[in-house]
CSV table of C-alpha atoms and ligand atoms in Angstrom, one decimal:
chain,number,residue,atom,x,y,z
T,1,MET,CA,6.4,-12.6,16.9
T,2,GLN,CA,2.7,-13.5,15.9
T,3,VAL,CA,1.1,-11.4,13.4
T,4,ILE,CA,-2.7,-11.5,13.8
T,5,HIS,CA,-4.8,-10.4,11.2
T,6,SER,CA,-8.5,-11.4,12.5
T,7,VAL,CA,-9.8,-8.9,15.2
T,8,ASP,CA,-11.7,-11.6,16.6
T,9,GLU,CA,-8.6,-13.6,17.2
T,10,MET,CA,-6.6,-10.4,18.5
T,11,HIS,CA,-9.3,-9.6,20.9
T,12,ARG,CA,-9.4,-13.1,22.4
T,13,THR,CA,-5.4,-13.1,22.6
T,14,SER,CA,-5.4,-9.9,24.4
T,15,GLU,CA,-7.9,-10.9,26.8
T,16,LYS,CA,-6.1,-14.1,27.5
T,17,LEU,CA,-3.0,-12.3,28.1
T,18,ARG,CA,-4.8,-9.8,30.5
T,19,SER,CA,-6.5,-13.0,32.3
T,20,GLU,CA,-2.9,-14.2,32.7
T,21,GLY,CA,-1.9,-11.2,34.6
T,22,ARG,CA,0.2,-9.7,31.7
T,23,THR,CA,0.7,-5.9,31.0
T,24,ILE,CA,0.0,-5.1,27.8
T,25,GLY,CA,1.5,-2.3,26.0
T,26,LEU,CA,0.0,-0.9,22.6
T,27,VAL,CA,1.9,1.2,20.1
T,28,PRO,CA,-0.7,2.2,17.2
T,29,THR,CA,0.8,3.1,14.1
T,30,MET,CA,0.0,3.5,10.2
T,31,GLY,CA,3.2,1.3,9.2
T,32,SER,CA,5.9,2.3,6.6
T,33,LEU,CA,7.8,2.1,10.0
T,34,HIS,CA,10.8,4.6,10.9
T,35,GLN,CA,13.1,4.7,13.7
T,36,GLY,CA,10.6,7.5,15.4
T,37,HIS,CA,7.7,4.2,15.4
T,38,LEU,CA,10.2,1.8,16.8
T,39,SER,CA,11.4,4.3,19.5
T,40,LEU,CA,7.9,3.9,20.5
T,41,ALA,CA,8.1,0.3,21.2
T,42,ASP,CA,11.2,0.4,23.1
T,43,LEU,CA,9.8,3.0,25.4
T,44,VAL,CA,7.2,0.4,26.9
T,45,LYS,CA,9.8,-2.5,27.1
T,46,ASP,CA,10.8,-2.4,30.6
T,47,ARG,CA,7.2,-1.6,31.5
T,48,ALA,CA,4.9,-4.4,29.4
T,49,ASN,CA,5.4,-8.2,29.3
T,50,THR,CA,3.7,-8.1,25.7
T,51,ILE,CA,4.1,-5.3,23.1
T,52,ILE,CA,1.7,-5.0,20.2
T,53,LEU,CA,2.1,-2.9,17.8
T,54,SER,CA,-0.8,-2.1,15.3
T,55,ILE,CA,-0.3,-1.3,12.0
T,56,PHE,CA,-3.6,0.0,10.4
T,57,ILE,CA,-3.9,2.8,7.4
T,58,ASN,CA,-7.5,4.1,9.3
T,59,PRO,CA,-9.8,5.4,6.2
T,60,THR,CA,-11.7,7.5,8.6
T,61,GLN,CA,-9.1,10.1,9.5
T,62,PHE,CA,-8.4,11.1,5.8
T,63,ALA,CA,-10.5,13.3,3.8
T,64,PRO,CA,-11.8,12.6,0.5
T,65,GLY,CA,-8.9,14.1,-1.8
T,66,GLU,CA,-6.0,13.5,1.3
T,67,ASP,CA,-3.5,10.6,0.7
T,68,LEU,CA,-5.3,7.8,1.8
T,69,GLU,CA,-4.5,5.5,-1.6
T,70,LYS,CA,-0.8,6.7,-2.0
T,71,TYR,CA,-0.3,6.3,1.7
T,72,PRO,CA,3.2,4.4,1.8
T,73,ARG,CA,2.6,0.5,2.4
T,74,ASP,CA,5.7,-2.0,2.9
T,75,LEU,CA,4.6,-4.6,5.4
T,76,ASP,CA,6.9,-7.0,4.8
T,77,ARG,CA,9.9,-4.5,5.9
T,78,ASP,CA,7.7,-3.5,8.7
T,79,LEU,CA,7.2,-7.1,10.3
T,80,ASN,CA,11.1,-7.3,9.9
T,81,LEU,CA,11.7,-4.1,11.7
T,82,CYS,CA,9.2,-5.5,14.3
T,83,LYS,CA,10.9,-8.7,14.4
T,84,ASP,CA,14.2,-6.7,15.2
T,85,ARG,CA,13.0,-4.6,17.6
T,86,LYS,CA,11.5,-7.8,19.9
T,87,VAL,CA,7.8,-6.6,19.4
T,88,ASP,CA,5.6,-9.4,20.6
T,89,ILE,CA,2.4,-9.3,18.4
T,90,VAL,CA,1.8,-7.0,15.1
T,91,PHE,CA,-1.8,-6.5,14.7
T,92,VAL,CA,-2.7,-5.8,11.0
T,93,PRO,CA,-6.3,-5.7,10.7
T,94,GLU,CA,-8.3,-5.1,7.2
T,95,SER,CA,-10.3,-2.1,7.0
T,96,LYS,CA,-13.5,-3.9,6.5
T,97,ASN,CA,-13.4,-6.1,9.5
T,98,ILE,CA,-12.3,-2.8,11.6
T,99,TYR,CA,-15.5,-0.8,10.0
T,100,LEU,CA,-18.2,-3.5,9.5
T,101,GLU,CA,-20.6,-3.0,6.9
T,102,GLY,CA,-23.4,-0.3,8.0
T,103,HIS,CA,-21.1,0.8,10.9
T,104,SER,CA,-22.6,4.1,12.6
T,105,THR,CA,-21.0,5.0,15.7
T,106,SER,CA,-18.1,7.8,16.1
T,107,VAL,CA,-16.1,9.0,19.0
T,108,ILE,CA,-15.8,12.6,18.8
T,109,GLU,CA,-13.8,14.8,21.2
T,110,GLU,CA,-14.9,18.2,21.3
T,111,ARG,CA,-12.3,20.5,23.2
T,112,PHE,CA,-9.1,20.2,21.2
T,113,SER,CA,-9.8,18.4,18.0
T,114,SER,CA,-11.2,21.7,16.3
T,115,GLY,CA,-8.4,23.9,16.2
T,116,PHE,CA,-5.0,24.1,14.6
T,117,CYS,CA,-4.9,20.7,12.6
T,118,GLY,CA,-8.6,20.4,12.7
T,119,LEU,CA,-9.0,23.6,10.8
T,120,SER,CA,-7.7,21.8,7.6
T,121,ARG,CA,-8.8,18.5,8.7
T,122,PRO,CA,-12.0,18.7,10.3
T,123,SER,CA,-12.9,14.9,10.2
T,124,HIS,CA,-9.3,13.9,11.1
T,125,PHE,CA,-9.6,13.8,14.7
T,126,GLN,CA,-12.8,12.0,14.6
T,127,GLY,CA,-11.3,9.4,13.0
T,128,VAL,CA,-8.5,9.0,15.4
T,129,THR,CA,-10.4,8.7,18.5
T,130,THR,CA,-12.9,6.5,16.8
T,131,VAL,CA,-10.4,4.2,15.6
T,132,CYS,CA,-8.3,4.2,19.1
T,133,ALA,CA,-11.3,3.6,20.8
T,134,LYS,CA,-11.8,0.2,18.7
T,135,LEU,CA,-8.1,-0.6,19.3
T,136,PHE,CA,-8.4,-0.2,22.7
T,137,ASN,CA,-11.2,-2.4,22.8
T,138,ILE,CA,-9.7,-5.0,20.6
T,139,CYS,CA,-6.0,-4.8,22.2
T,140,CYS,CA,-7.1,-4.2,25.9
T,141,PRO,CA,-3.7,-2.3,26.5
T,142,ASN,CA,-2.6,-1.4,30.0
T,143,ILE,CA,-0.4,1.2,28.4
T,144,VAL,CA,-0.2,2.8,25.0
T,145,VAL,CA,2.7,4.5,23.9
T,146,LEU,CA,2.2,8.0,21.7
T,147,GLY,CA,4.8,10.2,19.9
T,148,GLN,CA,4.9,13.8,20.7
T,149,LYS,CA,5.2,14.5,17.2
T,150,ASP,CA,1.7,14.4,16.8
T,151,ALA,CA,0.8,16.9,19.7
T,152,GLN,CA,-2.5,17.8,19.2
T,153,GLN,CA,-3.4,14.0,18.3
T,154,VAL,CA,-1.8,13.3,22.1
T,155,LEU,CA,-3.9,15.9,23.8
T,156,VAL,CA,-7.2,14.7,22.2
T,157,LEU,CA,-6.4,11.1,22.9
T,158,LYS,CA,-5.4,12.1,26.3
T,159,GLN,CA,-9.0,13.6,26.9
T,160,MET,CA,-11.0,11.1,25.2
T,161,ILE,CA,-9.3,8.3,27.8
T,162,LYS,CA,-10.3,10.6,30.5
T,163,ASP,CA,-13.8,11.2,29.1
T,164,LEU,CA,-14.7,7.8,28.3
T,165,ASN,CA,-12.9,6.2,31.4
T,166,PHE,CA,-10.5,3.9,29.4
T,167,PRO,CA,-8.2,2.2,32.2
T,168,ILE,CA,-5.4,3.0,30.2
T,169,GLU,CA,-1.7,4.7,30.9
T,170,ILE,CA,-0.6,6.7,28.1
T,171,ILE,CA,3.4,7.1,27.5
T,172,ILE,CA,4.8,9.7,25.3
T,173,GLY,CA,7.8,9.1,23.3
T,174,ASP,CA,10.2,12.4,21.9
T,175,ILE,CA,10.2,13.4,18.7
T,176,PHE,CA,13.0,11.1,16.6
T,177,ARG,CA,14.7,13.0,13.9
T,178,GLU,CA,16.9,12.5,11.0
T,179,ASP,CA,20.5,13.6,11.1
T,180,ASP,CA,19.5,16.9,9.8
T,181,GLY,CA,17.0,18.0,11.9
T,182,LEU,CA,14.1,16.9,9.8
T,183,ALA,CA,11.3,15.0,12.0
T,184,MET,CA,10.7,11.5,10.6
T,185,SER,CA,7.7,10.9,9.1
T,186,SER,CA,6.0,8.3,7.0
T,187,ARG,CA,4.8,11.0,4.7
T,188,ASN,CA,8.4,12.3,4.4
T,189,ALA,CA,9.0,9.9,1.4
T,190,TYR,CA,6.6,12.0,-0.6
T,191,LEU,CA,9.3,14.6,-0.9
T,192,THR,CA,11.1,15.6,-3.7
T,193,ARG,CA,14.7,16.6,-3.2
T,194,GLU,CA,14.3,20.0,-3.7
T,195,GLN,CA,11.1,19.9,-1.1
T,196,ARG,CA,13.1,18.1,1.4
T,197,LYS,CA,15.9,21.1,1.4
T,198,ASP,CA,13.1,23.5,2.1
T,199,ALA,CA,11.3,21.3,4.6
T,200,LEU,CA,14.4,21.5,6.6
T,201,PHE,CA,13.7,25.6,7.4
T,202,LEU,CA,10.8,24.1,9.4
T,203,SER,CA,12.7,22.2,12.1
T,204,GLN,CA,15.2,25.0,11.8
T,205,SER,CA,12.7,27.5,12.9
T,206,LEU,CA,11.9,25.6,15.7
T,207,GLN,CA,15.5,24.8,16.8
T,208,GLU,CA,15.7,29.1,16.3
T,209,GLY,CA,12.6,29.5,18.7
T,210,LYS,CA,14.3,27.5,21.2
T,211,ASN,CA,17.7,29.3,20.9
T,212,LEU,CA,15.9,32.7,21.1
T,213,PHE,CA,13.7,31.7,24.1
T,214,GLU,CA,17.2,30.0,25.9
T,215,ASN,CA,18.7,33.5,25.1
T,216,GLY,CA,16.2,35.2,27.0
T,217,ILE,CA,13.7,36.2,24.6
T,218,PHE,CA,10.1,35.4,25.8
T,219,GLU,CA,8.3,37.2,24.2
T,220,ILE,CA,5.8,35.0,21.4
T,221,GLU,CA,5.6,37.5,18.9
T,222,ARG,CA,9.2,38.2,18.8
T,223,ILE,CA,9.7,34.3,18.8
T,224,GLU,CA,7.0,33.7,16.0
T,225,ASP,CA,8.0,36.3,13.9
T,226,LYS,CA,11.9,35.4,14.0
T,227,MET,CA,10.8,31.9,13.2
T,228,ARG,CA,8.6,33.3,10.4
T,229,GLU,CA,11.2,34.9,8.7
T,230,LEU,CA,13.5,32.0,8.4
T,231,ILE,CA,10.6,30.1,7.3
T,232,ASN,CA,9.7,32.2,4.5
T,233,LYS,CA,13.3,31.5,2.9
T,234,GLY,CA,11.8,27.9,1.9
T,235,LYS,CA,10.2,29.0,-1.6
T,236,LEU,CA,8.2,25.8,-1.6
T,237,ILE,CA,7.0,26.0,1.8
T,238,ASN,CA,2.9,27.0,2.8
T,239,LEU,CA,2.7,27.9,6.3
T,240,GLU,CA,-0.5,26.6,7.6
T,241,TYR,CA,0.2,27.7,11.3
T,242,LEU,CA,2.9,28.7,13.5
T,243,LYS,CA,1.8,29.4,17.1
T,244,ILE,CA,3.0,29.1,20.6
T,245,VAL,CA,0.7,27.9,23.0
T,246,ASN,CA,0.3,26.1,26.6
T,247,ARG,CA,1.0,22.8,25.8
T,248,GLU,CA,-1.9,21.5,28.5
T,249,THR,CA,-4.4,23.9,26.9
T,250,PHE,CA,-3.3,24.7,23.3
T,251,GLU,CA,-4.4,28.2,24.5
T,252,PRO,CA,-2.0,30.8,23.0
T,253,GLU,CA,0.3,32.3,25.1
T,254,LYS,CA,1.8,36.0,25.3
T,255,ILE,CA,4.9,35.0,27.2
T,256,ALA,CA,7.1,31.8,26.9
T,257,VAL,CA,7.4,29.4,30.0
T,258,GLN,CA,10.1,27.1,30.2
T,259,ASN,CA,8.3,23.4,29.9
T,260,GLN,CA,4.9,24.7,29.5
T,261,SER,CA,5.1,26.4,26.2
T,262,LEU,CA,4.9,24.4,23.1
T,263,ILE,CA,5.7,25.9,19.8
T,264,LEU,CA,3.3,24.1,17.0
T,265,LEU,CA,3.7,24.2,13.1
T,266,ALA,CA,2.2,22.8,10.1
T,267,ALA,CA,3.1,23.4,6.6
T,268,ARG,CA,2.4,22.2,3.2
T,269,VAL,CA,5.9,21.8,1.3
T,270,GLY,CA,4.8,21.3,-2.5
T,271,ASP,CA,1.7,19.4,-2.1
T,272,VAL,CA,3.2,17.4,1.1
T,273,ARG,CA,1.6,18.3,4.6
T,274,LEU,CA,4.1,18.1,7.3
T,275,ILE,CA,3.9,18.9,11.0
T,276,ASP,CA,6.3,19.2,14.0
T,277,ASN,CA,6.9,21.0,17.3
T,278,GLN,CA,9.3,21.7,20.2
T,279,VAL,CA,8.7,22.3,23.8
T,280,LEU,CA,10.5,25.3,25.2
A,1,LIG,P1,1.7,7.5,12.1
A,1,LIG,O1,1.9,6.0,11.8
A,1,LIG,O2,2.1,8.5,11.6
A,1,LIG,O3,0.0,7.4,12.8
A,1,LIG,O4,2.3,7.3,13.8
A,1,LIG,C1,2.1,6.2,14.7
A,1,LIG,C2,2.8,6.8,16.1
A,1,LIG,O5,4.2,7.1,16.0
A,1,LIG,C3,2.2,8.1,16.6
A,1,LIG,O6,1.8,8.1,18.0
A,1,LIG,C4,3.0,9.0,16.4
A,1,LIG,O7,3.0,10.2,17.0
A,1,LIG,C5,4.4,8.4,16.3
A,1,LIG,N1,5.5,9.4,15.6
A,1,LIG,C6,5.4,9.6,14.3
A,1,LIG,N2,6.3,10.1,14.2
A,1,LIG,C7,7.6,10.0,15.0
A,1,LIG,C8,8.8,10.8,15.2
A,1,LIG,N3,9.3,11.3,14.4
A,1,LIG,N4,9.3,10.2,16.4
A,1,LIG,C9,8.5,9.6,17.6
A,1,LIG,N5,7.1,9.4,17.4
A,1,LIG,C10,6.4,9.1,16.1
Protein backbone atom coordinates (compact mmCIF):
# COMPACT_ATOMS: atom_id res chain seq x y z
CA MET A 1 0.00 0.00 0.00
CA GLN A 2 1.27 3.42 -0.97
CA VAL A 3 0.76 6.45 1.27
CA ILE A 4 0.93 9.71 -0.64
CA HIS A 5 1.02 13.10 1.07
CA SER A 6 2.00 15.30 -1.87
CA VAL A 7 -0.75 16.69 -4.09
CA ASP A 8 1.58 16.73 -7.12
CA GLU A 9 2.67 13.14 -6.58
CA MET A 10 -0.94 12.01 -6.21
CA HIS A 11 -1.90 13.80 -9.41
CA ARG A 12 1.05 12.34 -11.37
CA THR A 13 0.32 8.85 -10.01
CA SER A 14 -3.38 8.91 -10.87
CA GLU A 15 -2.73 10.31 -14.37
CA LYS A 16 -0.20 7.55 -14.98
CA LEU A 17 -2.64 4.89 -13.76
CA ARG A 18 -5.34 6.24 -16.05
CA SER A 19 -2.96 6.38 -19.03
CA GLU A 20 -2.23 2.69 -18.42
CA GLY A 21 -5.94 2.01 -18.69
CA ARG A 22 -6.52 1.31 -15.03
CA THR A 23 -9.87 2.04 -13.39
CA ILE A 24 -9.57 4.17 -10.26
CA GLY A 25 -12.10 4.01 -7.43
CA LEU A 26 -11.95 6.84 -4.89
CA VAL A 27 -13.32 6.77 -1.34
CA PRO A 28 -13.14 10.29 0.14
CA THR A 29 -13.06 10.37 3.95
CA MET A 30 -12.00 12.55 6.85
CA GLY A 31 -10.27 9.62 8.56
CA SER A 32 -10.88 8.16 12.01
CA LEU A 33 -12.02 5.21 9.98
CA HIS A 34 -14.73 2.78 11.02
CA GLN A 35 -16.36 -0.22 9.35
CA GLY A 36 -18.74 2.08 7.46
CA HIS A 37 -15.85 3.78 5.67
CA LEU A 38 -14.15 0.46 4.99
CA SER A 39 -17.34 -1.07 3.60
CA LEU A 40 -17.23 1.66 0.94
CA ALA A 41 -13.77 0.50 -0.14
CA ASP A 42 -15.09 -3.07 -0.39
CA LEU A 43 -17.91 -1.93 -2.66
CA VAL A 44 -15.58 -0.77 -5.41
CA LYS A 45 -13.12 -3.70 -5.25
CA ASP A 46 -14.65 -5.62 -8.12
CA ARG A 47 -15.07 -2.54 -10.25
CA ALA A 48 -11.71 -0.79 -9.96
CA ASN A 49 -8.10 -1.95 -10.31
CA THR A 50 -6.85 0.76 -7.99
CA ILE A 51 -8.59 1.94 -4.83
CA ILE A 52 -7.60 5.32 -3.48
CA LEU A 53 -8.88 6.26 -0.05
CA SER A 54 -8.35 9.90 0.83
CA ILE A 55 -8.07 11.13 4.40
CA PHE A 56 -8.48 14.86 4.68
CA ILE A 57 -10.22 16.82 7.44
CA ASN A 58 -11.44 19.57 5.18
CA PRO A 59 -11.40 22.88 7.06
CA THR A 60 -13.72 24.66 4.62
CA GLN A 61 -16.67 22.42 5.49
CA PHE A 62 -16.47 23.36 9.17
CA ALA A 63 -17.87 26.71 10.30
CA PRO A 64 -16.07 28.71 13.00
CA GLY A 65 -16.97 27.20 16.38
CA GLU A 66 -17.60 23.71 14.97
CA ASP A 67 -15.46 20.70 15.83
CA LEU A 68 -12.56 21.08 13.33
CA GLU A 69 -9.91 21.27 16.05
CA LYS A 70 -11.14 18.34 18.09
CA TYR A 71 -12.19 16.11 15.17
CA PRO A 72 -10.70 12.67 15.98
CA ARG A 73 -7.41 11.87 14.24
CA ASP A 74 -5.46 8.60 14.30
CA LEU A 75 -3.49 8.18 11.10
CA ASP A 76 -1.49 5.09 12.17
CA ARG A 77 -4.65 3.20 13.03
CA ASP A 78 -6.31 4.36 9.80
CA LEU A 79 -3.36 3.21 7.69
CA ASN A 80 -3.39 -0.23 9.32
CA LEU A 81 -7.11 -0.59 8.64
CA CYS A 82 -6.58 0.43 5.00
CA LYS A 83 -3.76 -2.09 4.62
CA ASP A 84 -5.99 -4.87 5.98
CA ARG A 85 -8.71 -3.85 3.57
CA LYS A 86 -6.40 -3.94 0.56
CA VAL A 87 -6.66 -0.25 -0.25
CA ASP A 88 -3.95 0.50 -2.85
CA ILE A 89 -3.25 4.16 -2.16
CA VAL A 90 -4.05 6.31 0.87
CA PHE A 91 -3.93 9.99 -0.03
CA VAL A 92 -3.30 12.18 3.01
CA PRO A 93 -2.74 15.75 1.84
CA GLU A 94 -1.98 18.66 4.09
CA SER A 95 -4.44 21.49 4.25
CA LYS A 96 -1.91 24.10 3.16
CA ASN A 97 -1.26 22.12 -0.04
CA ILE A 98 -4.93 21.65 -0.87
CA TYR A 99 -5.76 25.29 -0.19
CA LEU A 100 -2.75 27.21 -1.46
CA GLU A 101 -2.22 30.65 -0.03
CA GLY A 102 -4.50 33.12 -1.75
CA HIS A 103 -6.95 30.49 -3.06
CA SER A 104 -10.15 32.20 -4.07
CA THR A 105 -12.28 29.72 -5.99
CA SER A 106 -15.19 27.67 -4.63
CA VAL A 107 -17.82 25.37 -6.07
CA ILE A 108 -21.38 26.16 -5.03
CA GLU A 109 -24.29 23.79 -5.65
CA GLU A 110 -27.46 25.81 -5.34
CA ARG A 111 -30.38 23.42 -5.52
CA PHE A 112 -29.89 20.99 -2.65
CA SER A 113 -27.32 22.65 -0.39
CA SER A 114 -29.43 25.17 1.48
CA GLY A 115 -32.15 23.08 3.21
CA PHE A 116 -31.87 20.54 6.02
CA CYS A 117 -28.22 20.42 7.15
CA GLY A 118 -27.60 23.57 5.10
CA LEU A 119 -29.90 25.52 7.43
CA SER A 120 -27.74 25.03 10.50
CA ARG A 121 -24.48 24.73 8.51
CA PRO A 122 -24.85 27.33 5.72
CA SER A 123 -21.28 27.07 4.41
CA HIS A 124 -20.91 23.32 4.85
CA PHE A 125 -21.83 22.01 1.41
CA GLN A 126 -19.79 24.68 -0.35
CA GLY A 127 -16.80 23.28 1.51
CA VAL A 128 -17.77 19.73 0.54
CA THR A 129 -18.28 20.47 -3.17
CA THR A 130 -15.09 22.51 -3.36
CA VAL A 131 -12.91 19.86 -1.75
CA CYS A 132 -14.51 17.04 -3.72
CA ALA A 133 -13.98 18.88 -7.02
CA LYS A 134 -10.34 19.24 -6.02
CA LEU A 135 -10.01 15.58 -4.98
CA PHE A 136 -11.62 14.51 -8.26
CA ASN A 137 -9.14 16.61 -10.25
CA ILE A 138 -6.18 15.32 -8.24
CA CYS A 139 -7.14 11.61 -8.06
CA CYS A 140 -8.84 11.27 -11.49
CA PRO A 141 -11.30 8.59 -10.33
CA ASN A 142 -13.59 6.70 -12.72
CA ILE A 143 -15.77 5.78 -9.74
CA VAL A 144 -16.41 7.56 -6.45
CA VAL A 145 -17.98 5.73 -3.53
CA LEU A 146 -20.14 7.72 -1.12
CA GLY A 147 -22.16 6.68 1.92
CA GLN A 148 -25.94 6.93 2.12
CA LYS A 149 -25.30 7.97 5.74
CA ASP A 150 -24.75 11.51 4.37
CA ALA A 151 -27.83 11.47 2.13
CA GLN A 152 -27.87 15.21 1.42
CA GLN A 153 -24.17 15.16 0.59
CA VAL A 154 -24.86 12.40 -1.96
CA LEU A 155 -27.56 14.49 -3.62
CA VAL A 156 -25.38 17.61 -3.70
CA LEU A 157 -22.35 15.78 -5.11
CA LYS A 158 -24.42 13.93 -7.72
CA GLN A 159 -25.73 17.29 -8.89
CA MET A 160 -22.23 18.79 -8.98
CA ILE A 161 -20.87 15.84 -10.98
CA LYS A 162 -23.69 16.26 -13.48
CA ASP A 163 -23.50 20.04 -13.68
CA LEU A 164 -19.72 20.20 -14.03
CA ASN A 165 -19.42 17.20 -16.39
CA PHE A 166 -17.08 15.18 -14.21
CA PRO A 167 -16.73 11.83 -16.03
CA ILE A 168 -17.36 9.94 -12.81
CA GLU A 169 -19.76 7.22 -11.77
CA ILE A 170 -21.08 7.29 -8.22
CA ILE A 171 -21.67 4.20 -6.11
CA ILE A 172 -23.64 4.58 -2.89
CA GLY A 173 -22.92 2.37 0.13
CA ASP A 174 -25.55 1.44 2.72
CA ILE A 175 -25.42 2.84 6.24
CA PHE A 176 -23.24 0.67 8.46
CA ARG A 177 -24.60 0.45 12.01
CA GLU A 178 -23.38 -0.66 15.41
CA ASP A 179 -25.01 -3.84 16.74
CA ASP A 180 -27.55 -1.76 18.68
CA GLY A 181 -28.52 0.25 15.57
CA LEU A 182 -26.58 3.48 16.07
CA ALA A 183 -25.25 4.65 12.69
CA MET A 184 -21.45 4.51 12.72
CA SER A 185 -19.86 7.93 12.72
CA SER A 186 -16.46 9.30 13.66
CA ARG A 187 -18.37 11.74 15.87
CA ASN A 188 -19.81 8.91 18.00
CA ALA A 189 -16.47 9.02 19.81
CA TYR A 190 -17.59 12.32 21.39
CA LEU A 191 -20.65 10.76 23.05
CA THR A 192 -20.66 10.16 26.79
CA ARG A 193 -22.33 6.94 28.01
CA GLU A 194 -25.53 8.78 28.80
CA GLN A 195 -25.56 10.59 25.47
CA ARG A 196 -24.92 7.39 23.58
CA LYS A 197 -27.88 5.77 25.32
CA ASP A 198 -30.15 8.61 24.26
CA ALA A 199 -28.70 8.67 20.74
CA LEU A 200 -30.19 5.21 20.25
CA PHE A 201 -33.67 6.78 20.16
CA LEU A 202 -32.68 8.27 16.80
CA SER A 203 -32.01 4.97 15.03
CA GLN A 204 -34.90 3.37 16.90
CA SER A 205 -37.25 6.08 15.66
CA LEU A 206 -36.14 5.45 12.07
CA GLN A 207 -36.82 1.75 12.56
CA GLU A 208 -40.20 2.64 14.05
CA GLY A 209 -40.98 4.80 11.00
CA LYS A 210 -40.08 1.92 8.73
CA ASN A 211 -42.19 -0.53 10.77
CA LEU A 212 -45.21 1.76 10.66
CA PHE A 213 -44.85 2.09 6.89
CA GLU A 214 -44.52 -1.67 6.48
CA ASN A 215 -47.67 -2.11 8.59
CA GLY A 216 -49.68 0.02 6.20
CA ILE A 217 -49.39 3.51 7.66
CA PHE A 218 -48.55 5.80 4.77
CA GLU A 219 -49.58 9.27 6.06
CA ILE A 220 -46.32 11.12 6.60
CA GLU A 221 -47.67 13.21 9.46
CA ARG A 222 -48.66 10.13 11.44
CA ILE A 223 -45.30 8.49 10.89
CA GLU A 224 -43.39 11.65 11.80
CA ASP A 225 -45.50 12.21 14.94
CA LYS A 226 -44.90 8.67 16.20
CA MET A 227 -41.19 9.05 15.54
CA ARG A 228 -41.05 12.37 17.42
CA GLU A 229 -42.83 10.77 20.37
CA LEU A 230 -40.08 8.19 20.61
CA ILE A 231 -37.28 10.72 20.16
CA ASN A 232 -38.77 12.89 22.92
CA LYS A 233 -37.93 10.11 25.36
CA GLY A 234 -34.27 11.01 24.89
CA LYS A 235 -33.91 13.85 27.37
CA LEU A 236 -30.51 14.83 26.01
CA ILE A 237 -31.74 15.02 22.40
CA ASN A 238 -32.39 18.29 20.70
CA LEU A 239 -34.00 17.43 17.36
CA GLU A 240 -32.87 19.71 14.53
CA TYR A 241 -35.09 18.25 11.81
CA LEU A 242 -37.13 15.16 11.09
CA LYS A 243 -38.73 15.02 7.69
CA ILE A 244 -39.91 12.44 5.21
CA VAL A 245 -38.95 13.56 1.71
CA ASN A 246 -38.71 12.31 -1.83
CA ARG A 247 -35.25 10.79 -1.98
CA GLU A 248 -34.48 12.24 -5.45
CA THR A 249 -35.64 15.81 -4.84
CA PHE A 250 -35.74 16.22 -1.05
CA GLU A 251 -39.22 17.73 -1.48
CA PRO A 252 -41.50 16.95 1.51
CA GLU A 253 -44.00 14.17 0.88
CA LYS A 254 -47.58 13.72 2.16
CA ILE A 255 -47.91 10.01 1.53
CA ALA A 256 -44.99 7.65 1.89
CA VAL A 257 -44.06 5.59 -1.16
CA GLN A 258 -41.88 2.50 -1.12
CA ASN A 259 -38.31 3.06 -2.28
CA GLN A 260 -39.09 6.69 -3.00
CA SER A 261 -39.57 8.20 0.45
CA LEU A 262 -36.66 8.89 2.71
CA ILE A 263 -36.79 9.74 6.41
CA LEU A 264 -34.12 12.31 7.23
CA LEU A 265 -33.11 13.45 10.65
CA ALA A 266 -30.47 15.50 12.40
CA ALA A 267 -30.17 16.09 16.12
CA ARG A 268 -27.84 17.28 18.79
CA VAL A 269 -27.29 14.87 21.63
CA GLY A 270 -25.68 17.11 24.21
CA ASP A 271 -23.36 19.09 21.97
CA VAL A 272 -22.76 16.22 19.51
CA ARG A 273 -24.48 16.68 16.16
CA LEU A 274 -25.64 13.41 14.59
CA ILE A 275 -27.43 12.66 11.32
CA ASP A 276 -29.16 9.51 10.18
CA ASN A 277 -31.73 8.44 7.59
CA GLN A 278 -33.82 5.53 6.38
CA VAL A 279 -35.26 4.73 2.97
CA LEU A 280 -38.82 3.43 3.22
P1 LIG B 1 -16.61 11.17 6.64
O1 LIG B 1 -15.29 10.63 7.01
O2 LIG B 1 -17.56 11.31 7.76
O3 LIG B 1 -16.51 12.40 5.77
O4 LIG B 1 -17.28 10.06 5.69
C1 LIG B 1 -16.63 9.61 4.54
C2 LIG B 1 -17.60 8.75 3.75
O5 LIG B 1 -18.00 7.64 4.54
C3 LIG B 1 -18.87 9.50 3.34
O6 LIG B 1 -19.22 9.13 2.03
C4 LIG B 1 -19.86 9.01 4.35
O7 LIG B 1 -21.19 9.05 3.89
C5 LIG B 1 -19.42 7.57 4.57
N1 LIG B 1 -19.89 7.06 5.84
C6 LIG B 1 -19.85 7.68 7.04
N2 LIG B 1 -20.45 6.93 7.98
C7 LIG B 1 -20.89 5.80 7.36
C8 LIG B 1 -21.60 4.64 7.79
N3 LIG B 1 -21.99 4.48 9.06
N4 LIG B 1 -21.88 3.68 6.88
C9 LIG B 1 -21.49 3.83 5.58
N5 LIG B 1 -20.82 4.90 5.12
C10 LIG B 1 -20.53 5.88 5.99
